[in-house]
Amino acid sequence: MTEYSDHLNLWLSGLEGGDKFKILNKILADDCVFYSPVMHTPQKGKQLTFLYLASAFTVLLKEGKFQYRRILEQGNDAVLEFETEIDGILINGVDMMTFNDDGQITEFKVMLRPMKALEKVKALMMAELEAMKSA
């Protein structure tokens, strides 16, 4: 079994049934920047990054098919390739993270493919973000 850094293990444990939102809040640095596959500008700050990632958790993990296929870690950087399926659409993506020396995420970048999957995830996440803002 591959061993990862403590901070990457914390991220992975949040996806495997831990308190996702508590772990997400703990692992994001205050100055975190989120790069979305659909937004043309970076989303800056812990609050915005939290909203986008919490929404992504709700959308991508909903059907229980999300899994990381490949994880590469070097120093404070990690690249995690994932797959999931929503409404019969196979989604392939990459999460790229940079951690600070305290083990918090300072940069989170997401890439998705194919276009049909990107469009589906965009629609679902926009609806989820609206629901979160209304709550």
mmCIF file of N, CA and C in Angstrom:
data_model
loop_
_atom_site.group_PDB
_atom_site.id
_atom_site.type_symbol
_atom_site.label_atom_id
_atom_site.label_comp_id
_atom_site.label_asym_id
_atom_site.label_seq_id
_atom_site.Cartn_x
_atom_site.Cartn_y
_atom_site.Cartn_z
ATOM 1 N N MET A 1 0.834 -1.180 0.000
ATOM 2 C CA MET A 1 0.000 0.000 0.000
ATOM 3 C C MET A 1 0.882 1.249 0.000
ATOM 4 N N THR A 2 0.505 2.217 -0.789
ATOM 5 C CA THR A 2 1.286 3.438 -0.910
ATOM 6 C C THR A 2 1.060 4.325 0.312
ATOM 7 N N GLU A 3 2.132 4.934 0.771
ATOM 8 C CA GLU A 3 2.022 5.861 1.891
ATOM 9 C C GLU A 3 2.069 7.280 1.365
ATOM 10 N N TYR A 4 1.196 8.118 1.922
ATOM 11 C CA TYR A 4 1.128 9.518 1.534
ATOM 12 C C TYR A 4 1.416 10.378 2.751
ATOM 13 N N SER A 5 1.634 11.656 2.498
ATOM 14 C CA SER A 5 1.874 12.595 3.585
ATOM 15 C C SER A 5 0.633 12.678 4.471
ATOM 16 N N ASP A 6 0.818 13.172 5.682
ATOM 17 C CA ASP A 6 -0.301 13.305 6.620
ATOM 18 C C ASP A 6 -1.402 14.187 6.055
ATOM 19 N N HIS A 7 -1.007 15.295 5.381
ATOM 20 C CA HIS A 7 -2.036 16.208 4.876
ATOM 21 C C HIS A 7 -2.817 15.585 3.724
ATOM 22 N N LEU A 8 -2.162 14.804 2.878
ATOM 23 C CA LEU A 8 -2.896 14.141 1.800
ATOM 24 C C LEU A 8 -3.780 13.033 2.378
ATOM 25 N N ASN A 9 -3.289 12.333 3.381
ATOM 26 C CA ASN A 9 -4.120 11.327 4.052
ATOM 27 C C ASN A 9 -5.345 11.955 4.703
ATOM 28 N N LEU A 10 -5.191 13.163 5.252
ATOM 29 C CA LEU A 10 -6.337 13.862 5.835
ATOM 30 C C LEU A 10 -7.371 14.153 4.749
ATOM 31 N N TRP A 11 -6.919 14.645 3.595
ATOM 32 C CA TRP A 11 -7.827 14.905 2.474
ATOM 33 C C TRP A 11 -8.565 13.622 2.076
ATOM 34 N N LEU A 12 -7.831 12.546 1.902
ATOM 35 C CA LEU A 12 -8.425 11.279 1.476
ATOM 36 C C LEU A 12 -9.399 10.736 2.512
ATOM 37 N N SER A 13 -9.097 10.906 3.797
ATOM 38 C CA SER A 13 -9.999 10.415 4.843
ATOM 39 C C SER A 13 -11.320 11.181 4.825
ATOM 40 N N GLY A 14 -11.285 12.443 4.429
ATOM 41 C CA GLY A 14 -12.516 13.213 4.320
ATOM 42 C C GLY A 14 -13.428 12.680 3.239
ATOM 43 N N LEU A 15 -12.860 12.085 2.213
ATOM 44 C CA LEU A 15 -13.658 11.530 1.122
ATOM 45 C C LEU A 15 -14.146 10.120 1.430
ATOM 46 N N GLU A 16 -13.521 9.485 2.390
ATOM 47 C CA GLU A 16 -13.831 8.085 2.680
ATOM 48 C C GLU A 16 -14.780 7.920 3.850
ATOM 49 N N GLY A 17 -15.509 8.950 4.208
ATOM 50 C CA GLY A 17 -16.520 8.769 5.238
ATOM 51 C C GLY A 17 -16.298 9.571 6.498
ATOM 52 N N GLY A 18 -15.205 10.307 6.555
ATOM 53 C CA GLY A 18 -15.038 11.184 7.696
ATOM 54 C C GLY A 18 -16.011 12.349 7.577
ATOM 55 N N ASP A 19 -15.963 13.270 8.508
ATOM 56 C CA ASP A 19 -16.809 14.460 8.431
ATOM 57 C C ASP A 19 -16.222 15.368 7.358
ATOM 58 N N LYS A 20 -16.708 15.221 6.139
ATOM 59 C CA LYS A 20 -16.142 15.902 4.979
ATOM 60 C C LYS A 20 -16.005 17.406 5.172
ATOM 61 N N PHE A 21 -17.042 18.028 5.671
ATOM 62 C CA PHE A 21 -17.038 19.486 5.767
ATOM 63 C C PHE A 21 -16.138 19.982 6.900
ATOM 64 N N LYS A 22 -16.058 19.229 7.981
ATOM 65 C CA LYS A 22 -15.155 19.581 9.076
ATOM 66 C C LYS A 22 -13.702 19.459 8.621
ATOM 67 N N ILE A 23 -13.400 18.364 7.931
ATOM 68 C CA ILE A 23 -12.040 18.156 7.418
ATOM 69 C C ILE A 23 -11.703 19.214 6.374
ATOM 70 N N LEU A 24 -12.652 19.518 5.487
ATOM 71 C CA LEU A 24 -12.438 20.538 4.462
ATOM 72 C C LEU A 24 -12.116 21.881 5.106
ATOM 73 N N ASN A 25 -12.868 22.253 6.121
ATOM 74 C CA ASN A 25 -12.619 23.512 6.816
ATOM 75 C C ASN A 25 -11.234 23.539 7.472
ATOM 76 N N LYS A 26 -10.819 22.402 7.998
ATOM 77 C CA LYS A 26 -9.516 22.308 8.673
ATOM 78 C C LYS A 26 -8.344 22.366 7.681
ATOM 79 N N ILE A 27 -8.527 21.759 6.522
ATOM 80 C CA ILE A 27 -7.394 21.581 5.613
ATOM 81 C C ILE A 27 -7.181 22.762 4.665
ATOM 82 N N LEU A 28 -8.143 23.659 4.543
ATOM 83 C CA LEU A 28 -7.984 24.807 3.647
ATOM 84 C C LEU A 28 -7.281 25.971 4.348
ATOM 85 N N ALA A 29 -6.257 26.496 3.709
ATOM 86 C CA ALA A 29 -5.568 27.686 4.228
ATOM 87 C C ALA A 29 -6.460 28.912 3.994
ATOM 88 N N ASP A 30 -6.308 29.912 4.838
ATOM 89 C CA ASP A 30 -7.121 31.131 4.712
ATOM 90 C C ASP A 30 -6.936 31.801 3.352
ATOM 91 N N ASP A 31 -5.731 31.686 2.792
ATOM 92 C CA ASP A 31 -5.442 32.342 1.509
ATOM 93 C C ASP A 31 -5.538 31.381 0.318
ATOM 94 N N CYS A 32 -6.266 30.298 0.486
ATOM 95 C CA CYS A 32 -6.413 29.290 -0.569
ATOM 96 C C CYS A 32 -7.017 29.907 -1.828
ATOM 97 N N VAL A 33 -6.567 29.406 -2.975
ATOM 98 C CA VAL A 33 -7.095 29.837 -4.268
ATOM 99 C C VAL A 33 -7.619 28.600 -4.992
ATOM 100 N N PHE A 34 -8.851 28.704 -5.509
ATOM 101 C CA PHE A 34 -9.487 27.605 -6.222
ATOM 102 C C PHE A 34 -9.597 27.947 -7.702
ATOM 103 N N TYR A 35 -9.135 27.033 -8.544
ATOM 104 C CA TYR A 35 -9.218 27.184 -9.996
ATOM 105 C C TYR A 35 -10.245 26.179 -10.505
ATOM 106 N N SER A 36 -11.352 26.686 -10.961
ATOM 107 C CA SER A 36 -12.461 25.877 -11.442
ATOM 108 C C SER A 36 -12.309 25.587 -12.931
ATOM 109 N N PRO A 37 -12.821 24.442 -13.383
ATOM 110 C CA PRO A 37 -12.776 24.170 -14.819
ATOM 111 C C PRO A 37 -13.782 25.006 -15.616
ATOM 112 N N VAL A 38 -14.683 25.702 -14.933
ATOM 113 C CA VAL A 38 -15.693 26.485 -15.655
ATOM 114 C C VAL A 38 -15.645 27.981 -15.377
ATOM 115 N N MET A 39 -14.963 28.394 -14.337
ATOM 116 C CA MET A 39 -14.856 29.819 -14.010
ATOM 117 C C MET A 39 -13.577 30.363 -14.638
ATOM 118 N N HIS A 40 -13.652 31.528 -15.237
ATOM 119 C CA HIS A 40 -12.468 32.057 -15.921
ATOM 120 C C HIS A 40 -11.517 32.804 -14.995
ATOM 121 N N THR A 41 -11.943 33.063 -13.765
ATOM 122 C CA THR A 41 -11.064 33.722 -12.802
ATOM 123 C C THR A 41 -10.887 32.834 -11.576
ATOM 124 N N PRO A 42 -9.735 32.906 -10.938
ATOM 125 C CA PRO A 42 -9.523 32.137 -9.711
ATOM 126 C C PRO A 42 -10.470 32.620 -8.611
ATOM 127 N N GLN A 43 -10.922 31.681 -7.804
ATOM 128 C CA GLN A 43 -11.771 31.989 -6.657
ATOM 129 C C GLN A 43 -10.844 32.059 -5.444
ATOM 130 N N LYS A 44 -10.719 33.245 -4.864
ATOM 131 C CA LYS A 44 -9.705 33.461 -3.829
ATOM 132 C C LYS A 44 -10.305 33.467 -2.433
ATOM 133 N N GLY A 45 -9.591 32.805 -1.533
ATOM 134 C CA GLY A 45 -9.957 32.790 -0.130
ATOM 135 C C GLY A 45 -10.586 31.473 0.303
ATOM 136 N N LYS A 46 -10.475 31.213 1.587
ATOM 137 C CA LYS A 46 -10.968 29.966 2.165
ATOM 138 C C LYS A 46 -12.480 29.819 1.992
ATOM 139 N N GLN A 47 -13.228 30.888 2.178
ATOM 140 C CA GLN A 47 -14.687 30.806 2.121
ATOM 141 C C GLN A 47 -15.178 30.386 0.731
ATOM 142 N N LEU A 48 -14.663 31.024 -0.314
ATOM 143 C CA LEU A 48 -15.078 30.661 -1.675
ATOM 144 C C LEU A 48 -14.612 29.257 -2.049
ATOM 145 N N THR A 49 -13.382 28.932 -1.688
ATOM 146 C CA THR A 49 -12.863 27.598 -1.984
ATOM 147 C C THR A 49 -13.701 26.542 -1.279
ATOM 148 N N PHE A 50 -14.052 26.810 -0.021
ATOM 149 C CA PHE A 50 -14.893 25.881 0.732
ATOM 150 C C PHE A 50 -16.230 25.668 0.025
ATOM 151 N N LEU A 51 -16.867 26.745 -0.409
ATOM 152 C CA LEU A 51 -18.162 26.631 -1.092
ATOM 153 C C LEU A 51 -18.069 25.756 -2.342
ATOM 154 N N TYR A 52 -17.054 26.003 -3.156
ATOM 155 C CA TYR A 52 -16.907 25.229 -4.390
ATOM 156 C C TYR A 52 -16.600 23.760 -4.111
ATOM 157 N N LEU A 53 -15.713 23.501 -3.162
ATOM 158 C CA LEU A 53 -15.357 22.110 -2.880
ATOM 159 C C LEU A 53 -16.484 21.377 -2.155
ATOM 160 N N ALA A 54 -17.198 22.053 -1.273
ATOM 161 C CA ALA A 54 -18.346 21.435 -0.608
ATOM 162 C C ALA A 54 -19.414 21.076 -1.638
ATOM 163 N N SER A 55 -19.631 21.962 -2.578
ATOM 164 C CA SER A 55 -20.576 21.693 -3.664
ATOM 165 C C SER A 55 -20.103 20.507 -4.504
ATOM 166 N N ALA A 56 -18.817 20.475 -4.799
ATOM 167 C CA ALA A 56 -18.259 19.363 -5.578
ATOM 168 C C ALA A 56 -18.423 18.044 -4.830
ATOM 169 N N PHE A 57 -18.200 18.053 -3.515
ATOM 170 C CA PHE A 57 -18.407 16.837 -2.720
ATOM 171 C C PHE A 57 -19.837 16.338 -2.898
ATOM 172 N N THR A 58 -20.785 17.248 -2.754
ATOM 173 C CA THR A 58 -22.194 16.878 -2.841
ATOM 174 C C THR A 58 -22.524 16.314 -4.219
ATOM 175 N N VAL A 59 -22.037 16.939 -5.265
ATOM 176 C CA VAL A 59 -22.353 16.517 -6.633
ATOM 177 C C VAL A 59 -21.590 15.252 -7.033
ATOM 178 N N LEU A 60 -20.286 15.240 -6.839
ATOM 179 C CA LEU A 60 -19.460 14.151 -7.360
ATOM 180 C C LEU A 60 -19.504 12.874 -6.521
ATOM 181 N N LEU A 61 -19.777 13.002 -5.231
ATOM 182 C CA LEU A 61 -19.777 11.824 -4.361
ATOM 183 C C LEU A 61 -21.175 11.237 -4.174
ATOM 184 N N LYS A 62 -22.187 11.915 -4.692
ATOM 185 C CA LYS A 62 -23.583 11.560 -4.445
ATOM 186 C C LYS A 62 -23.918 10.116 -4.808
ATOM 187 N N GLU A 63 -23.499 9.650 -5.949
ATOM 188 C CA GLU A 63 -23.871 8.312 -6.407
ATOM 189 C C GLU A 63 -22.929 7.219 -5.910
ATOM 190 N N GLY A 64 -21.926 7.584 -5.119
ATOM 191 C CA GLY A 64 -21.025 6.599 -4.526
ATOM 192 C C GLY A 64 -20.054 5.947 -5.486
ATOM 193 N N LYS A 65 -19.845 6.550 -6.646
ATOM 194 C CA LYS A 65 -18.958 5.954 -7.644
ATOM 195 C C LYS A 65 -17.614 6.673 -7.759
ATOM 196 N N PHE A 66 -17.435 7.730 -7.004
ATOM 197 C CA PHE A 66 -16.199 8.518 -7.081
ATOM 198 C C PHE A 66 -15.034 7.714 -6.527
ATOM 199 N N GLN A 67 -13.933 7.721 -7.269
ATOM 200 C CA GLN A 67 -12.706 7.128 -6.740
ATOM 201 C C GLN A 67 -11.490 7.721 -7.441
ATOM 202 N N TYR A 68 -10.444 7.852 -6.663
ATOM 203 C CA TYR A 68 -9.177 8.277 -7.243
ATOM 204 C C TYR A 68 -8.531 7.057 -7.887
ATOM 205 N N ARG A 69 -8.091 7.213 -9.126
ATOM 206 C CA ARG A 69 -7.457 6.135 -9.881
ATOM 207 C C ARG A 69 -5.937 6.173 -9.782
ATOM 208 N N ARG A 70 -5.414 7.376 -9.653
ATOM 209 C CA ARG A 70 -3.959 7.548 -9.619
ATOM 210 C C ARG A 70 -3.648 8.743 -8.737
ATOM 211 N N ILE A 71 -2.653 8.592 -7.873
ATOM 212 C CA ILE A 71 -2.244 9.672 -6.979
ATOM 213 C C ILE A 71 -0.732 9.826 -7.074
ATOM 214 N N LEU A 72 -0.315 11.039 -7.402
ATOM 215 C CA LEU A 72 1.106 11.357 -7.472
ATOM 216 C C LEU A 72 1.371 12.482 -6.478
ATOM 217 N N GLU A 73 2.394 12.298 -5.666
ATOM 218 C CA GLU A 73 2.718 13.308 -4.663
ATOM 219 C C GLU A 73 4.221 13.559 -4.690
ATOM 220 N N GLN A 74 4.563 14.847 -4.693
ATOM 221 C CA GLN A 74 5.967 15.227 -4.661
ATOM 222 C C GLN A 74 6.086 16.488 -3.820
ATOM 223 N N GLY A 75 6.776 16.383 -2.722
ATOM 224 C CA GLY A 75 6.920 17.541 -1.841
ATOM 225 C C GLY A 75 5.556 18.023 -1.382
ATOM 226 N N ASN A 76 5.297 19.311 -1.594
ATOM 227 C CA ASN A 76 4.028 19.905 -1.169
ATOM 228 C C ASN A 76 2.961 19.885 -2.265
ATOM 229 N N ASP A 77 3.207 19.163 -3.341
ATOM 230 C CA ASP A 77 2.258 19.106 -4.455
ATOM 231 C C ASP A 77 1.705 17.694 -4.622
ATOM 232 N N ALA A 78 0.414 17.641 -5.006
ATOM 233 C CA ALA A 78 -0.226 16.349 -5.269
ATOM 234 C C ALA A 78 -1.131 16.485 -6.493
ATOM 235 N N VAL A 79 -1.150 15.430 -7.292
ATOM 236 C CA VAL A 79 -2.033 15.356 -8.461
ATOM 237 C C VAL A 79 -2.810 14.051 -8.319
ATOM 238 N N LEU A 80 -4.137 14.169 -8.311
ATOM 239 C CA LEU A 80 -5.002 13.019 -8.094
ATOM 240 C C LEU A 80 -5.982 12.895 -9.262
ATOM 241 N N GLU A 81 -5.874 11.814 -10.006
ATOM 242 C CA GLU A 81 -6.798 11.573 -11.115
ATOM 243 C C GLU A 81 -8.003 10.808 -10.576
ATOM 244 N N PHE A 82 -9.201 11.285 -10.930
ATOM 245 C CA PHE A 82 -10.401 10.624 -10.439
ATOM 246 C C PHE A 82 -11.347 10.253 -11.565
ATOM 247 N N GLU A 83 -12.261 9.330 -11.215
ATOM 248 C CA GLU A 83 -13.367 8.946 -12.100
ATOM 249 C C GLU A 83 -14.623 8.853 -11.264
ATOM 250 N N THR A 84 -15.732 9.169 -11.897
ATOM 251 C CA THR A 84 -17.043 8.955 -11.304
ATOM 252 C C THR A 84 -18.040 8.876 -12.446
ATOM 253 N N GLU A 85 -19.271 8.605 -12.099
ATOM 254 C CA GLU A 85 -20.321 8.543 -13.109
ATOM 255 C C GLU A 85 -21.567 9.211 -12.550
ATOM 256 N N ILE A 86 -22.170 10.066 -13.352
ATOM 257 C CA ILE A 86 -23.407 10.739 -12.963
ATOM 258 C C ILE A 86 -24.376 10.624 -14.132
ATOM 259 N N ASP A 87 -25.555 10.088 -13.850
ATOM 260 C CA ASP A 87 -26.599 9.931 -14.869
ATOM 261 C C ASP A 87 -26.073 9.262 -16.139
ATOM 262 N N GLY A 88 -25.229 8.248 -15.967
ATOM 263 C CA GLY A 88 -24.710 7.502 -17.102
ATOM 264 C C GLY A 88 -23.549 8.163 -17.826
ATOM 265 N N ILE A 89 -23.109 9.309 -17.357
ATOM 266 C CA ILE A 89 -21.984 10.011 -17.984
ATOM 267 C C ILE A 89 -20.716 9.713 -17.191
ATOM 268 N N LEU A 90 -19.726 9.124 -17.855
ATOM 269 C CA LEU A 90 -18.445 8.845 -17.211
ATOM 270 C C LEU A 90 -17.650 10.144 -17.145
ATOM 271 N N ILE A 91 -17.216 10.478 -15.952
ATOM 272 C CA ILE A 91 -16.480 11.722 -15.715
ATOM 273 C C ILE A 91 -15.064 11.365 -15.307
ATOM 274 N N ASN A 92 -14.112 11.992 -15.964
ATOM 275 C CA ASN A 92 -12.698 11.808 -15.664
ATOM 276 C C ASN A 92 -12.136 13.175 -15.333
ATOM 277 N N GLY A 93 -11.380 13.262 -14.247
ATOM 278 C CA GLY A 93 -10.845 14.562 -13.867
ATOM 279 C C GLY A 93 -9.556 14.456 -13.097
ATOM 280 N N VAL A 94 -9.002 15.614 -12.821
ATOM 281 C CA VAL A 94 -7.748 15.716 -12.081
ATOM 282 C C VAL A 94 -7.884 16.823 -11.043
ATOM 283 N N ASP A 95 -7.509 16.509 -9.817
ATOM 284 C CA ASP A 95 -7.372 17.505 -8.755
ATOM 285 C C ASP A 95 -5.880 17.757 -8.569
ATOM 286 N N MET A 96 -5.486 19.010 -8.634
ATOM 287 C CA MET A 96 -4.094 19.373 -8.382
ATOM 288 C C MET A 96 -4.070 20.267 -7.149
ATOM 289 N N MET A 97 -3.293 19.872 -6.153
ATOM 290 C CA MET A 97 -3.248 20.589 -4.885
ATOM 291 C C MET A 97 -1.826 20.988 -4.530
ATOM 292 N N THR A 98 -1.729 22.148 -3.915
ATOM 293 C CA THR A 98 -0.473 22.575 -3.311
ATOM 294 C C THR A 98 -0.753 22.814 -1.831
ATOM 295 N N PHE A 99 0.112 22.275 -0.994
ATOM 296 C CA PHE A 99 -0.020 22.401 0.457
ATOM 297 C C PHE A 99 1.068 23.325 0.991
ATOM 298 N N ASN A 100 0.760 24.058 2.047
ATOM 299 C CA ASN A 100 1.784 24.854 2.720
ATOM 300 C C ASN A 100 2.521 23.975 3.729
ATOM 301 N N ASP A 101 3.475 24.550 4.434
ATOM 302 C CA ASP A 101 4.275 23.773 5.387
ATOM 303 C C ASP A 101 3.467 23.301 6.589
ATOM 304 N N ASP A 102 2.275 23.901 6.796
ATOM 305 C CA ASP A 102 1.389 23.467 7.886
ATOM 306 C C ASP A 102 0.425 22.373 7.434
ATOM 307 N N GLY A 103 0.548 21.937 6.167
ATOM 308 C CA GLY A 103 -0.307 20.872 5.653
ATOM 309 C C GLY A 103 -1.666 21.340 5.180
ATOM 310 N N GLN A 104 -1.830 22.637 4.991
ATOM 311 C CA GLN A 104 -3.098 23.163 4.494
ATOM 312 C C GLN A 104 -2.999 23.423 2.994
ATOM 313 N N ILE A 105 -4.145 23.280 2.328
ATOM 314 C CA ILE A 105 -4.196 23.506 0.887
ATOM 315 C C ILE A 105 -4.169 24.999 0.597
ATOM 316 N N THR A 106 -3.205 25.415 -0.234
ATOM 317 C CA THR A 106 -3.108 26.822 -0.634
ATOM 318 C C THR A 106 -3.584 27.025 -2.066
ATOM 319 N N GLU A 107 -3.604 25.957 -2.832
ATOM 320 C CA GLU A 107 -4.066 26.033 -4.220
ATOM 321 C C GLU A 107 -4.731 24.718 -4.582
ATOM 322 N N PHE A 108 -5.901 24.843 -5.213
ATOM 323 C CA PHE A 108 -6.656 23.663 -5.636
ATOM 324 C C PHE A 108 -7.158 23.919 -7.042
ATOM 325 N N LYS A 109 -6.734 23.083 -7.975
ATOM 326 C CA LYS A 109 -7.109 23.250 -9.385
ATOM 327 C C LYS A 109 -7.786 21.966 -9.862
ATOM 328 N N VAL A 110 -8.903 22.124 -10.574
ATOM 329 C CA VAL A 110 -9.661 20.978 -11.081
ATOM 330 C C VAL A 110 -9.742 21.039 -12.598
ATOM 331 N N MET A 111 -9.554 19.894 -13.217
ATOM 332 C CA MET A 111 -9.748 19.759 -14.659
ATOM 333 C C MET A 111 -10.687 18.581 -14.877
ATOM 334 N N LEU A 112 -11.627 18.727 -15.840
ATOM 335 C CA LEU A 112 -12.605 17.681 -16.125
ATOM 336 C C LEU A 112 -12.678 17.391 -17.614
ATOM 337 N N ARG A 113 -13.052 16.174 -17.931
ATOM 338 C CA ARG A 113 -13.284 15.768 -19.308
ATOM 339 C C ARG A 113 -14.310 14.657 -19.314
ATOM 340 N N PRO A 114 -14.965 14.338 -20.356
ATOM 341 C CA PRO A 114 -15.070 15.076 -21.614
ATOM 342 C C PRO A 114 -16.023 16.265 -21.469
ATOM 343 N N MET A 115 -16.253 16.980 -22.560
ATOM 344 C CA MET A 115 -17.084 18.187 -22.533
ATOM 345 C C MET A 115 -18.478 17.892 -21.971
ATOM 346 N N LYS A 116 -19.063 16.775 -22.347
ATOM 347 C CA LYS A 116 -20.397 16.408 -21.853
ATOM 348 C C LYS A 116 -20.390 16.298 -20.326
ATOM 349 N N ALA A 117 -19.325 15.751 -19.780
ATOM 350 C CA ALA A 117 -19.195 15.632 -18.326
ATOM 351 C C ALA A 117 -19.026 17.008 -17.684
ATOM 352 N N LEU A 118 -18.221 17.848 -18.301
ATOM 353 C CA LEU A 118 -18.004 19.206 -17.792
ATOM 354 C C LEU A 118 -19.326 19.970 -17.746
ATOM 355 N N GLU A 119 -20.109 19.870 -18.803
ATOM 356 C CA GLU A 119 -21.395 20.556 -18.849
ATOM 357 C C GLU A 119 -22.346 20.031 -17.775
ATOM 358 N N LYS A 120 -22.376 18.718 -17.563
ATOM 359 C CA LYS A 120 -23.240 18.105 -16.549
ATOM 360 C C LYS A 120 -22.832 18.557 -15.157
ATOM 361 N N VAL A 121 -21.542 18.477 -14.855
ATOM 362 C CA VAL A 121 -21.048 18.871 -13.531
ATOM 363 C C VAL A 121 -21.289 20.366 -13.301
ATOM 364 N N LYS A 122 -21.075 21.175 -14.311
ATOM 365 C CA LYS A 122 -21.316 22.614 -14.184
ATOM 366 C C LYS A 122 -22.766 22.886 -13.796
ATOM 367 N N ALA A 123 -23.704 22.278 -14.498
ATOM 368 C CA ALA A 123 -25.122 22.496 -14.214
ATOM 369 C C ALA A 123 -25.483 22.051 -12.794
ATOM 370 N N LEU A 124 -25.009 20.878 -12.397
ATOM 371 C CA LEU A 124 -25.306 20.369 -11.060
ATOM 372 C C LEU A 124 -24.664 21.213 -9.973
ATOM 373 N N MET A 125 -23.424 21.648 -10.209
ATOM 374 C CA MET A 125 -22.735 22.458 -9.190
ATOM 375 C C MET A 125 -23.345 23.849 -9.067
ATOM 376 N N MET A 126 -23.751 24.443 -10.165
ATOM 377 C CA MET A 126 -24.397 25.761 -10.087
ATOM 378 C C MET A 126 -25.686 25.663 -9.278
ATOM 379 N N ALA A 127 -26.451 24.605 -9.497
ATOM 380 C CA ALA A 127 -27.676 24.393 -8.720
ATOM 381 C C ALA A 127 -27.348 24.177 -7.243
ATOM 382 N N GLU A 128 -26.317 23.412 -6.976
ATOM 383 C CA GLU A 128 -25.915 23.144 -5.585
ATOM 384 C C GLU A 128 -25.421 24.418 -4.902
ATOM 385 N N LEU A 129 -24.629 25.220 -5.611
ATOM 386 C CA LEU A 129 -24.143 26.482 -5.040
ATOM 387 C C LEU A 129 -25.315 27.404 -4.715
ATOM 388 N N GLU A 130 -26.293 27.481 -5.598
ATOM 389 C CA GLU A 130 -27.482 28.307 -5.335
ATOM 390 C C GLU A 130 -28.225 27.802 -4.097
ATOM 391 N N ALA A 131 -28.357 26.485 -3.972
ATOM 392 C CA ALA A 131 -29.025 25.908 -2.807
ATOM 393 C C ALA A 131 -28.262 26.211 -1.526
ATOM 394 N N MET A 132 -26.935 26.150 -1.584
ATOM 395 C CA MET A 132 -26.113 26.428 -0.405
ATOM 396 C C MET A 132 -26.221 27.899 -0.002
ATOM 397 N N LYS A 133 -26.285 28.782 -0.969
ATOM 398 C CA LYS A 133 -26.397 30.217 -0.681
ATOM 399 C C LYS A 133 -27.762 30.546 -0.072
ATOM 400 N N SER A 134 -28.785 29.799 -0.474
ATOM 401 C CA SER A 134 -30.146 30.045 0.019
ATOM 402 C C SER A 134 -30.360 29.489 1.422
ATOM 403 N N ALA A 135 -29.558 28.495 1.793
ATOM 404 C CA ALA A 135 -29.732 27.826 3.106
ATOM 405 C C ALA A 135 -29.269 28.685 4.256
#
